[in-house]
mmCIF file of C-alpha atoms in Angstrom:
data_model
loop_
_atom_site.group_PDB
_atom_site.id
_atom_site.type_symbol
_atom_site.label_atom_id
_atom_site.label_comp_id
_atom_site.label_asym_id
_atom_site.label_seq_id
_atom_site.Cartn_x
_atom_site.Cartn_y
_atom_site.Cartn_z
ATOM 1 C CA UNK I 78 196.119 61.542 210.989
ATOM 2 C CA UNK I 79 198.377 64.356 210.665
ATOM 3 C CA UNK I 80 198.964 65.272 206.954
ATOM 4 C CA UNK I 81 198.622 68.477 204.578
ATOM 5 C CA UNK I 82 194.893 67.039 202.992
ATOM 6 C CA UNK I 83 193.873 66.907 206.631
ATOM 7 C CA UNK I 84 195.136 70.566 207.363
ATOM 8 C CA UNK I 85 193.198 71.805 204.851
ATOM 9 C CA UNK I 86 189.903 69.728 205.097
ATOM 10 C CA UNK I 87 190.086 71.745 208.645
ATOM 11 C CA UNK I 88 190.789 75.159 207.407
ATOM 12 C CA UNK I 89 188.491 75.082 204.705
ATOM 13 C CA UNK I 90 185.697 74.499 207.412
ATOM 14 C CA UNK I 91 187.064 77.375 209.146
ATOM 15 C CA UNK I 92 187.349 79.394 206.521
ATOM 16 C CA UNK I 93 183.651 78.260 205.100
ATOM 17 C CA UNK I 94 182.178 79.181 209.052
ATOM 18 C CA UNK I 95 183.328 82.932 208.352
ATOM 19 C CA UNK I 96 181.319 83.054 205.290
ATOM 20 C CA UNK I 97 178.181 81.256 207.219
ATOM 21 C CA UNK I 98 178.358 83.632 210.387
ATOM 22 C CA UNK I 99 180.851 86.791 210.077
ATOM 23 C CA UNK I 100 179.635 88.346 206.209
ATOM 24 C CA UNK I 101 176.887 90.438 208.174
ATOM 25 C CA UNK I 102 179.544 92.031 210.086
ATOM 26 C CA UNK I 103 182.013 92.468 207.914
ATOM 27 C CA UNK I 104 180.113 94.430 205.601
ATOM 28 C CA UNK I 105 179.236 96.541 208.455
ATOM 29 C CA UNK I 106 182.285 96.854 209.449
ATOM 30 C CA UNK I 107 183.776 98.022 205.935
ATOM 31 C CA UNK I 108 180.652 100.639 205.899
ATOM 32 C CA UNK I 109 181.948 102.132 209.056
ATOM 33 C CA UNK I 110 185.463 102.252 207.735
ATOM 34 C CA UNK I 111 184.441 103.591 204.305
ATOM 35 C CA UNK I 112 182.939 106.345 205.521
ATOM 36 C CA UNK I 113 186.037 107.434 207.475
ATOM 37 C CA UNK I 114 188.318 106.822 204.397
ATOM 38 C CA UNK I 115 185.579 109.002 202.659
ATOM 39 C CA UNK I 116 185.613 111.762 205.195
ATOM 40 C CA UNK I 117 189.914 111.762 204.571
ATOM 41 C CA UNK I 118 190.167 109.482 207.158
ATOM 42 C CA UNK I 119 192.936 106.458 207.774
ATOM 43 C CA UNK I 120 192.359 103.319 208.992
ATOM 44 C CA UNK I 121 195.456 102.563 211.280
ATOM 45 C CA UNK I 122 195.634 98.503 211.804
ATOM 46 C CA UNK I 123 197.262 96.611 214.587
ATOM 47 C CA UNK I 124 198.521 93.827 215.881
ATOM 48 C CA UNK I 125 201.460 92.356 217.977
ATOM 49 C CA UNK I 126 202.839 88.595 217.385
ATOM 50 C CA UNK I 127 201.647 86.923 214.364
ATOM 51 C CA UNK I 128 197.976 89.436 214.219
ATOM 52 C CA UNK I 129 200.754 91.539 212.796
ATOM 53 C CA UNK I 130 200.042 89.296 209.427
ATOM 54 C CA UNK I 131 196.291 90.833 209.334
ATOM 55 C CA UNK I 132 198.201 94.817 209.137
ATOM 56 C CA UNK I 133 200.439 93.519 206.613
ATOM 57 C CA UNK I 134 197.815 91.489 204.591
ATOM 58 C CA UNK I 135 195.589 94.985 204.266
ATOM 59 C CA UNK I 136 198.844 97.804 204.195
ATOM 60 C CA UNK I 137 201.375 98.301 201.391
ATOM 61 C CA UNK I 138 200.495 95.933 198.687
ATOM 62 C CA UNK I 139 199.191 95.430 195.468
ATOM 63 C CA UNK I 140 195.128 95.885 194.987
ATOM 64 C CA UNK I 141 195.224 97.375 198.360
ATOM 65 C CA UNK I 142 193.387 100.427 199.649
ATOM 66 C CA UNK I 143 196.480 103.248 200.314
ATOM 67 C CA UNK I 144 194.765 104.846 203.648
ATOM 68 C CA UNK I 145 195.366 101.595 205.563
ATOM 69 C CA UNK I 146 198.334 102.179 207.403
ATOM 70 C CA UNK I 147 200.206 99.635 209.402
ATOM 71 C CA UNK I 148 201.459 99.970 213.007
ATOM 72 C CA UNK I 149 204.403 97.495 213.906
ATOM 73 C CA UNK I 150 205.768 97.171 216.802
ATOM 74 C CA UNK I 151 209.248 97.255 215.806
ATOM 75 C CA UNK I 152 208.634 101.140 215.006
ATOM 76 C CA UNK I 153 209.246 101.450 218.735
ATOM 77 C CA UNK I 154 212.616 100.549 218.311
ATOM 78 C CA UNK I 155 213.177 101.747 215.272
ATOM 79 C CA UNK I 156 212.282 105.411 216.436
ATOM 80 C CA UNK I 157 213.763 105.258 219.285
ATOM 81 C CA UNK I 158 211.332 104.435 222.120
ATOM 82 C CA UNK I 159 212.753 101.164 223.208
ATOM 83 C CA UNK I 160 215.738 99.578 223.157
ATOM 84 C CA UNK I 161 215.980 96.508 221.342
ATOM 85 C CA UNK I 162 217.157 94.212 224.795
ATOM 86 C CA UNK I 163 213.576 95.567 226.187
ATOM 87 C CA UNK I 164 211.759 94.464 223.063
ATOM 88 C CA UNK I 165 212.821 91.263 222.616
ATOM 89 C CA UNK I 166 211.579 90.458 225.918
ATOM 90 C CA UNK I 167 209.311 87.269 225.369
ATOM 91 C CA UNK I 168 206.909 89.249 227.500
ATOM 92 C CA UNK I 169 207.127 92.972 225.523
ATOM 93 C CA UNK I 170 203.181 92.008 224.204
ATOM 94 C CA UNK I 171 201.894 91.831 227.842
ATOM 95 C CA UNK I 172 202.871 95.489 228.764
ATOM 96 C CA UNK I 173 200.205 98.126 229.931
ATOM 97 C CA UNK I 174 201.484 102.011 228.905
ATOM 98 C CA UNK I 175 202.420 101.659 225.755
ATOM 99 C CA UNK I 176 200.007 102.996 223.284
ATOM 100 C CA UNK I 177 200.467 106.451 224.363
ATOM 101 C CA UNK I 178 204.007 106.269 223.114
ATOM 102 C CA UNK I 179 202.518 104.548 219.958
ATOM 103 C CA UNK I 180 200.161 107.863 219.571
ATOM 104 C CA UNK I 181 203.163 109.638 219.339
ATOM 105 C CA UNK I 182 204.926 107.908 216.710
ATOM 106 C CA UNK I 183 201.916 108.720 214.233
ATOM 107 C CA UNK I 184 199.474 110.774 212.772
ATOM 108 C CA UNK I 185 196.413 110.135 214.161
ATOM 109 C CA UNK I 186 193.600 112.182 213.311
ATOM 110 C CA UNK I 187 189.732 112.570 214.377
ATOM 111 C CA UNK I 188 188.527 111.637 210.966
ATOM 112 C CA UNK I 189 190.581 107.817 211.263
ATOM 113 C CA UNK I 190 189.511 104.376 212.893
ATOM 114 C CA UNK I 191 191.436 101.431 214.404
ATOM 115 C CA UNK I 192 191.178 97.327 213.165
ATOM 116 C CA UNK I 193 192.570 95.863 216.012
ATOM 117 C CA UNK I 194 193.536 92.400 215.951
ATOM 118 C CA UNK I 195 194.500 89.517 218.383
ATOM 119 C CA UNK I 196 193.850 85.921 218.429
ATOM 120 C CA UNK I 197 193.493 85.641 222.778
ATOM 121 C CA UNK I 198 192.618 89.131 222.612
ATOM 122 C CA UNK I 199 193.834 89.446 226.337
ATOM 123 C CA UNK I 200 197.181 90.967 226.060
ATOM 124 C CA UNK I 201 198.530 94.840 227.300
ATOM 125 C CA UNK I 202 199.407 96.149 224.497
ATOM 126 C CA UNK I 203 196.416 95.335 222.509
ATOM 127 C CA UNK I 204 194.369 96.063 224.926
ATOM 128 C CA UNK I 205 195.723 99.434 225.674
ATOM 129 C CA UNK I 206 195.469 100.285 221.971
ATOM 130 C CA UNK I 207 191.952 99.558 221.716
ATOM 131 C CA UNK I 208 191.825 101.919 225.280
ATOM 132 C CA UNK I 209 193.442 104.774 223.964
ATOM 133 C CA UNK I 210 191.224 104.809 221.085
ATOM 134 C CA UNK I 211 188.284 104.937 222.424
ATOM 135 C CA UNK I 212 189.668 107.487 224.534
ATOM 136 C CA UNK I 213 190.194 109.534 221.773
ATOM 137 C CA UNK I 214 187.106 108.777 220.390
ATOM 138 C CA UNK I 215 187.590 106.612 217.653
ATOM 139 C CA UNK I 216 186.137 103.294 216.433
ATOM 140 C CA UNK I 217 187.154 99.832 217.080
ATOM 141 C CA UNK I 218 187.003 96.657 214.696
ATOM 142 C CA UNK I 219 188.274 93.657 216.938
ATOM 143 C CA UNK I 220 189.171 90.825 215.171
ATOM 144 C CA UNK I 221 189.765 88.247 217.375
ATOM 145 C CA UNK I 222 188.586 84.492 218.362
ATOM 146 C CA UNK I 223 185.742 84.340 220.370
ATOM 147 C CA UNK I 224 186.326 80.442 221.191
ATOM 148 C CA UNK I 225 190.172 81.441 222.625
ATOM 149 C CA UNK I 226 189.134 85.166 224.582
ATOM 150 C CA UNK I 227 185.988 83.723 225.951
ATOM 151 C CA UNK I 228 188.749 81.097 227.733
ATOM 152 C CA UNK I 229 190.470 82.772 229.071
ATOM 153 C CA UNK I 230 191.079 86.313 231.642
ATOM 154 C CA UNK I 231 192.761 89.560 230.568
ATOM 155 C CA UNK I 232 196.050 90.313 231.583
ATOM 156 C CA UNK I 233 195.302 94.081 231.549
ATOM 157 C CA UNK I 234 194.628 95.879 235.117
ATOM 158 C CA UNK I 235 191.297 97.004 233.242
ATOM 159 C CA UNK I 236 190.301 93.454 232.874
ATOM 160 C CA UNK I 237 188.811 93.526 229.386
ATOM 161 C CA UNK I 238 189.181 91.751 226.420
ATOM 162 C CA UNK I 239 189.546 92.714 223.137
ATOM 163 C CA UNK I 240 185.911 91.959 222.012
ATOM 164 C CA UNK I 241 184.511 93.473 224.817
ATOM 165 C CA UNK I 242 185.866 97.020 223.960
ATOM 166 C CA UNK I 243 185.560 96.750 219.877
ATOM 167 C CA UNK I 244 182.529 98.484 218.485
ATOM 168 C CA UNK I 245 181.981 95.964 216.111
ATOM 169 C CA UNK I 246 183.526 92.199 216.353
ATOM 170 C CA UNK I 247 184.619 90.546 214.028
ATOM 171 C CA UNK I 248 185.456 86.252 214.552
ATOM 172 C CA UNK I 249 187.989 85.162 213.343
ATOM 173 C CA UNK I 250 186.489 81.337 213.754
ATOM 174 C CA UNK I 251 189.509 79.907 214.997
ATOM 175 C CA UNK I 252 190.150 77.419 218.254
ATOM 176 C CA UNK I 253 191.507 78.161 221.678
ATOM 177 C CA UNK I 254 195.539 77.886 221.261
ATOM 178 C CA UNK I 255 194.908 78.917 217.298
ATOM 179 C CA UNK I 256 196.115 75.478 216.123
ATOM 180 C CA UNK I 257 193.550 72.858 214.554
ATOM 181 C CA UNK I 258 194.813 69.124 214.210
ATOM 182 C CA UNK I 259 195.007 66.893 216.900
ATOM 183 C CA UNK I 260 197.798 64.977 218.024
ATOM 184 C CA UNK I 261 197.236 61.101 218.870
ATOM 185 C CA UNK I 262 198.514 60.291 222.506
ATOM 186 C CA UNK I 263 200.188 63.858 223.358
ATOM 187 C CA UNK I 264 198.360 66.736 224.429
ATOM 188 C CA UNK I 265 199.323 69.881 221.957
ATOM 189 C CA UNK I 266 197.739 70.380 218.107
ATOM 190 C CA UNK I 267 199.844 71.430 215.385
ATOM 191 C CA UNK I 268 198.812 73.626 212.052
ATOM 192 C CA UNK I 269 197.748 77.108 213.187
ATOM 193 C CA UNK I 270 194.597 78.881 211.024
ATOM 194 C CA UNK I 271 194.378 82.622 212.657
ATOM 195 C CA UNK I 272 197.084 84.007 209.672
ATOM 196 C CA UNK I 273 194.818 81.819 207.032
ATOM 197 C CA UNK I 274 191.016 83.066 208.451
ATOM 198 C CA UNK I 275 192.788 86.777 209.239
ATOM 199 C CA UNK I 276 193.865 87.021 205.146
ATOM 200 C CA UNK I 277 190.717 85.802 204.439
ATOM 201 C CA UNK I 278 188.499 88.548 206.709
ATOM 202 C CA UNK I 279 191.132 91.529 205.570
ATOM 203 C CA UNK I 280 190.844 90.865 201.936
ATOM 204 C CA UNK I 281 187.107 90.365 202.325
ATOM 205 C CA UNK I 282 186.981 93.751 204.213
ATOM 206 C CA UNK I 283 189.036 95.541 201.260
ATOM 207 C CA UNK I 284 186.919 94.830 198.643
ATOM 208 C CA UNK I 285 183.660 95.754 200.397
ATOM 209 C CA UNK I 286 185.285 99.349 201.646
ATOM 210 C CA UNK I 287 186.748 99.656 197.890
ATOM 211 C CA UNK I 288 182.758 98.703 196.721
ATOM 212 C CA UNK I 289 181.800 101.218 198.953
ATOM 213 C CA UNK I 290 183.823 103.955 198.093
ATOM 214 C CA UNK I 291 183.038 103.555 194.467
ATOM 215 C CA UNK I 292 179.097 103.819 195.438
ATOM 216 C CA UNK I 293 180.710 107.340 197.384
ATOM 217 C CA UNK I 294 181.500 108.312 193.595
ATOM 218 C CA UNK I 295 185.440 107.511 194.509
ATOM 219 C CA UNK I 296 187.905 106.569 192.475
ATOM 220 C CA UNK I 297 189.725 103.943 195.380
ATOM 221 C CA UNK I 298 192.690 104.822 195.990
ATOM 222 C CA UNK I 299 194.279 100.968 195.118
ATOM 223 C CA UNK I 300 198.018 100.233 194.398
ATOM 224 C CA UNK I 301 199.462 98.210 191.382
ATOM 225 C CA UNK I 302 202.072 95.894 192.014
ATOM 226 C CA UNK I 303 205.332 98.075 191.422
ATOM 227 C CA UNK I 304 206.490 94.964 189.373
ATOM 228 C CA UNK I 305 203.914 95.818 186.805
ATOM 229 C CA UNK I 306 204.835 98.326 183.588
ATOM 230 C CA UNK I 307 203.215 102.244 184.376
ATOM 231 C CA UNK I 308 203.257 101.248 188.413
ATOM 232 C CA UNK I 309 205.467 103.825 189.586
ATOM 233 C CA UNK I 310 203.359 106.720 188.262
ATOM 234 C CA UNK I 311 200.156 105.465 189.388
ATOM 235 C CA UNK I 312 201.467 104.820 192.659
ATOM 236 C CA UNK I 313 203.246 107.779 192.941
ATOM 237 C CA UNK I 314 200.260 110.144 192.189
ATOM 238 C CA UNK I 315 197.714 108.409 194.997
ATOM 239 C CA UNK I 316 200.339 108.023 197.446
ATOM 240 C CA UNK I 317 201.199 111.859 197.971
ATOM 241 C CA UNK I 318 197.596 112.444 198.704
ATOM 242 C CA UNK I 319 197.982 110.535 202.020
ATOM 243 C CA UNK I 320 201.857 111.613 202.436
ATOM 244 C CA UNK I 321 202.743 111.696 206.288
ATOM 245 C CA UNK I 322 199.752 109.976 207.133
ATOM 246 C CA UNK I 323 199.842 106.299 205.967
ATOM 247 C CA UNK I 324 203.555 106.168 206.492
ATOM 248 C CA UNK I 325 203.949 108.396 209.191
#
Protein backbone atom coordinates (compact mmCIF):
# COMPACT_ATOMS: atom_id res chain seq x y z
CA UNK A 1 0.00 0.00 0.00
CA UNK A 2 0.76 3.42 -0.94
CA UNK A 3 0.42 5.82 2.07
CA UNK A 4 2.68 8.49 4.02
CA UNK A 5 3.52 5.67 7.15
CA UNK A 6 4.71 3.49 4.30
CA UNK A 7 6.92 6.35 2.72
CA UNK A 8 8.58 6.77 5.66
CA UNK A 9 9.01 3.14 7.02
CA UNK A 10 11.12 3.15 3.52
CA UNK A 11 13.11 6.24 3.99
CA UNK A 12 13.94 5.66 7.39
CA UNK A 13 15.68 2.36 6.16
CA UNK A 14 17.40 4.41 3.72
CA UNK A 15 18.31 6.87 5.76
CA UNK A 16 19.40 4.20 8.69
CA UNK A 17 21.74 2.25 5.63
CA UNK A 18 23.82 5.64 5.38
CA UNK A 19 24.56 5.52 8.97
CA UNK A 20 25.42 1.52 8.72
CA UNK A 21 27.74 1.91 5.53
CA UNK A 22 28.63 5.69 4.44
CA UNK A 23 29.85 7.32 8.27
CA UNK A 24 33.50 6.00 7.41
CA UNK A 25 33.48 8.06 4.41
CA UNK A 26 31.92 10.85 5.30
CA UNK A 27 34.16 11.67 7.97
CA UNK A 28 36.86 11.29 5.53
CA UNK A 29 35.44 13.18 3.33
CA UNK A 30 34.79 16.27 5.77
CA UNK A 31 38.70 15.79 6.81
CA UNK A 32 39.66 16.39 3.26
CA UNK A 33 37.38 19.36 2.99
CA UNK A 34 38.41 20.82 6.37
CA UNK A 35 41.67 21.05 5.60
CA UNK A 36 41.00 23.08 2.43
CA UNK A 37 38.58 25.44 4.34
CA UNK A 38 41.60 25.60 6.81
CA UNK A 39 44.19 26.37 4.21
CA UNK A 40 41.48 29.54 2.99
CA UNK A 41 40.03 27.29 0.79
CA UNK A 42 36.13 27.06 -0.59
CA UNK A 43 34.27 24.24 -1.11
CA UNK A 44 32.24 25.00 -4.38
CA UNK A 45 29.08 22.39 -4.49
CA UNK A 46 27.15 21.24 -7.48
CA UNK A 47 24.47 19.87 -8.87
CA UNK A 48 21.94 20.14 -11.83
CA UNK A 49 18.08 18.97 -11.46
CA UNK A 50 16.95 18.28 -8.05
CA UNK A 51 21.09 17.40 -6.67
CA UNK A 52 20.77 21.15 -6.76
CA UNK A 53 18.84 20.57 -3.18
CA UNK A 54 22.29 19.01 -1.71
CA UNK A 55 24.18 22.86 -2.75
CA UNK A 56 21.36 24.55 -1.25
CA UNK A 57 21.00 22.28 1.88
CA UNK A 58 24.99 23.07 2.72
CA UNK A 59 25.19 27.07 1.13
CA UNK A 60 23.53 30.18 2.57
CA UNK A 61 21.73 29.15 5.63
CA UNK A 62 21.53 29.18 9.14
CA UNK A 63 24.25 26.89 11.20
CA UNK A 64 25.97 26.58 7.95
CA UNK A 65 29.68 26.74 7.22
CA UNK A 66 30.12 30.34 5.04
CA UNK A 67 33.01 28.89 2.56
CA UNK A 68 30.49 26.53 0.93
CA UNK A 69 29.48 28.21 -2.02
CA UNK A 70 26.75 27.13 -4.33
CA UNK A 71 26.92 26.80 -8.15
CA UNK A 72 23.39 26.92 -9.91
CA UNK A 73 22.85 26.53 -13.06
CA UNK A 74 20.62 29.33 -13.61
CA UNK A 75 23.86 31.64 -13.05
CA UNK A 76 24.42 30.82 -16.70
CA UNK A 77 21.60 32.71 -17.62
CA UNK A 78 21.63 35.01 -15.23
CA UNK A 79 25.22 36.24 -16.31
CA UNK A 80 24.74 36.05 -19.48
CA UNK A 81 26.09 32.79 -20.95
CA UNK A 82 22.90 31.31 -22.17
CA UNK A 83 19.86 32.37 -23.19
CA UNK A 84 17.00 31.32 -21.32
CA UNK A 85 15.15 29.36 -24.68
CA UNK A 86 18.62 27.23 -24.60
CA UNK A 87 18.28 26.51 -20.91
CA UNK A 88 15.08 25.41 -20.60
CA UNK A 89 15.82 22.79 -22.99
CA UNK A 90 14.62 19.47 -21.21
CA UNK A 91 18.00 18.25 -22.36
CA UNK A 92 20.38 21.48 -21.06
CA UNK A 93 21.78 18.70 -18.13
CA UNK A 94 23.09 16.31 -20.87
CA UNK A 95 25.51 18.90 -22.50
CA UNK A 96 29.38 18.28 -22.73
CA UNK A 97 31.42 21.97 -22.75
CA UNK A 98 30.00 23.60 -20.25
CA UNK A 99 32.04 23.74 -17.16
CA UNK A 100 34.64 25.79 -18.70
CA UNK A 101 32.13 28.57 -19.01
CA UNK A 102 31.11 27.70 -15.36
CA UNK A 103 35.03 28.31 -14.39
CA UNK A 104 34.55 31.55 -15.61
CA UNK A 105 31.66 32.68 -13.78
CA UNK A 106 33.65 32.09 -10.38
CA UNK A 107 36.45 32.27 -8.27
CA UNK A 108 38.06 29.26 -8.19
CA UNK A 109 41.19 28.94 -6.48
CA UNK A 110 44.02 26.14 -5.88
CA UNK A 111 43.40 26.05 -2.20
CA UNK A 112 39.25 24.96 -2.91
CA UNK A 113 37.54 21.46 -3.57
CA UNK A 114 34.37 20.35 -5.42
CA UNK A 115 31.12 18.10 -3.76
CA UNK A 116 29.67 17.03 -6.75
CA UNK A 117 26.39 15.56 -6.72
CA UNK A 118 24.02 13.48 -9.01
CA UNK A 119 21.64 10.78 -8.40
CA UNK A 120 22.44 8.69 -12.15
CA UNK A 121 25.64 10.33 -12.02
CA UNK A 122 25.84 9.92 -15.92
CA UNK A 123 24.94 13.25 -17.22
CA UNK A 124 27.36 16.11 -19.31
CA UNK A 125 27.32 18.60 -17.28
CA UNK A 126 28.13 16.82 -14.16
CA UNK A 127 30.38 14.95 -15.57
CA UNK A 128 32.31 17.68 -17.17
CA UNK A 129 32.44 19.47 -13.81
CA UNK A 130 33.96 16.72 -12.05
CA UNK A 131 36.52 16.73 -15.47
CA UNK A 132 37.51 20.12 -15.25
CA UNK A 133 38.35 19.74 -11.74
CA UNK A 134 40.47 17.30 -11.74
CA UNK A 135 42.00 19.02 -14.50
CA UNK A 136 42.76 21.72 -12.44
CA UNK A 137 43.78 19.67 -9.83
CA UNK A 138 41.31 19.71 -7.32
CA UNK A 139 39.39 17.12 -5.26
CA UNK A 140 36.21 15.41 -5.90
CA UNK A 141 33.40 14.25 -3.34
CA UNK A 142 30.73 12.38 -5.57
CA UNK A 143 27.66 11.91 -4.04
CA UNK A 144 25.71 9.85 -6.00
CA UNK A 145 23.70 6.33 -6.01
CA UNK A 146 25.67 3.53 -6.63
CA UNK A 147 22.45 1.18 -7.20
CA UNK A 148 21.16 3.87 -10.19
CA UNK A 149 25.04 4.73 -11.93
CA UNK A 150 26.08 1.16 -11.71
CA UNK A 151 22.70 0.72 -14.18
CA UNK A 152 23.21 2.42 -16.28
CA UNK A 153 26.06 4.05 -19.24
CA UNK A 154 27.36 7.63 -19.31
CA UNK A 155 26.14 9.95 -21.67
CA UNK A 156 29.51 11.80 -21.74
CA UNK A 157 31.97 11.09 -24.87
CA UNK A 158 34.50 10.24 -21.92
CA UNK A 159 32.29 7.49 -20.80
CA UNK A 160 32.60 7.87 -17.04
CA UNK A 161 30.45 8.16 -14.32
CA UNK A 162 30.37 10.27 -11.60
CA UNK A 163 31.78 7.76 -9.00
CA UNK A 164 34.31 6.67 -11.12
CA UNK A 165 36.08 10.13 -11.29
CA UNK A 166 35.31 11.33 -7.44
CA UNK A 167 38.23 10.88 -5.11
CA UNK A 168 36.16 9.85 -2.47
CA UNK A 169 32.36 8.46 -2.92
CA UNK A 170 29.99 9.07 -1.10
CA UNK A 171 26.25 6.77 -1.46
CA UNK A 172 23.65 8.28 -1.29
CA UNK A 173 21.67 4.71 -0.64
CA UNK A 174 18.97 5.40 -2.86
CA UNK A 175 17.25 3.03 -5.80
CA UNK A 176 17.64 3.10 -9.54
CA UNK A 177 14.91 5.83 -10.80
CA UNK A 178 15.36 7.57 -7.06
CA UNK A 179 11.75 6.70 -6.13
CA UNK A 180 10.98 3.93 -3.37
CA UNK A 181 7.26 2.59 -3.18
CA UNK A 182 5.91 0.30 -5.46
CA UNK A 183 2.95 0.57 -7.42
CA UNK A 184 0.44 -2.55 -7.54
CA UNK A 185 -0.29 -3.59 -11.27
CA UNK A 186 1.62 -0.55 -13.11
CA UNK A 187 5.15 -0.41 -13.63
CA UNK A 188 6.55 3.15 -12.13
CA UNK A 189 7.18 3.87 -8.05
CA UNK A 190 6.22 7.00 -6.57
CA UNK A 191 7.93 8.95 -3.37
CA UNK A 192 11.48 9.96 -4.33
CA UNK A 193 14.36 9.75 -1.26
CA UNK A 194 17.69 11.31 -3.05
CA UNK A 195 16.58 15.16 -1.61
CA UNK A 196 15.77 13.27 1.94
CA UNK A 197 19.29 10.92 2.10
CA UNK A 198 21.24 14.13 0.26
CA UNK A 199 20.02 16.59 3.49
CA UNK A 200 20.85 13.96 5.56
CA UNK A 201 24.74 13.29 4.13
CA UNK A 202 25.25 17.38 3.75
CA UNK A 203 24.24 18.17 7.23
CA UNK A 204 26.18 15.16 8.47
CA UNK A 205 29.23 16.46 6.46
CA UNK A 206 28.83 20.11 8.09
CA UNK A 207 29.07 19.23 11.40
CA UNK A 208 32.08 16.92 11.07
CA UNK A 209 34.12 19.78 8.88
CA UNK A 210 32.78 22.41 11.64
CA UNK A 211 34.23 19.55 14.45
CA UNK A 212 37.17 19.61 12.56
CA UNK A 213 37.91 23.02 12.20
CA UNK A 214 37.41 23.64 15.85
CA UNK A 215 40.17 20.74 16.57
CA UNK A 216 42.29 23.29 13.77
CA UNK A 217 41.86 25.89 16.77
CA UNK A 218 39.03 27.72 14.40
CA UNK A 219 36.43 29.59 15.32
CA UNK A 220 33.83 28.08 12.22
CA UNK A 221 32.84 30.41 10.35
CA UNK A 222 28.73 29.43 10.89
CA UNK A 223 25.76 31.79 10.07
CA UNK A 224 22.77 32.67 12.42
CA UNK A 225 19.51 32.77 11.02
CA UNK A 226 19.12 36.57 9.97
CA UNK A 227 15.63 36.21 11.68
CA UNK A 228 17.37 35.98 14.97
CA UNK A 229 18.17 39.41 17.23
CA UNK A 230 22.33 40.44 16.77
CA UNK A 231 22.28 38.29 13.21
CA UNK A 232 23.15 40.95 10.96
CA UNK A 233 26.43 41.83 12.72
CA UNK A 234 27.60 38.44 13.16
CA UNK A 235 26.91 37.67 9.73
CA UNK A 236 28.18 40.61 8.42
CA UNK A 237 31.68 40.34 10.08
CA UNK A 238 32.39 36.45 8.78
CA UNK A 239 30.96 37.05 5.52
CA UNK A 240 33.51 39.82 4.28
CA UNK A 241 36.28 37.45 5.05
CA UNK A 242 35.18 35.25 2.09
CA UNK A 243 33.75 38.40 0.00
CA UNK A 244 33.99 37.57 -3.86
CA UNK A 245 34.62 34.14 -3.20
CA UNK A 246 31.50 32.36 -1.79
CA UNK A 247 29.25 34.60 -3.79
CA UNK A 248 31.24 35.22 -6.63
Amino acid sequence: MVNAKSFLEAAKKRVNRIEETQMGVIEEAAKLLAERINKGGVIHIYGSGHSACFAMEMSCRAGGLVPMHRIYNQDLVLKGAYTHEEFIDGKFERREGVADTFWGLYNIQKEDAFIIVSNSGRNGLILDMALKAKEMGLPVIAVTSMEHTQSVESRHSCGKRLFELGDLVIDNCGPTGDALLEVEDLPMKVCSISSITGAYIAQALTAEIYQQLVDYGQVPPVLISYNVAGADEHNQKILEAYEGRWNS
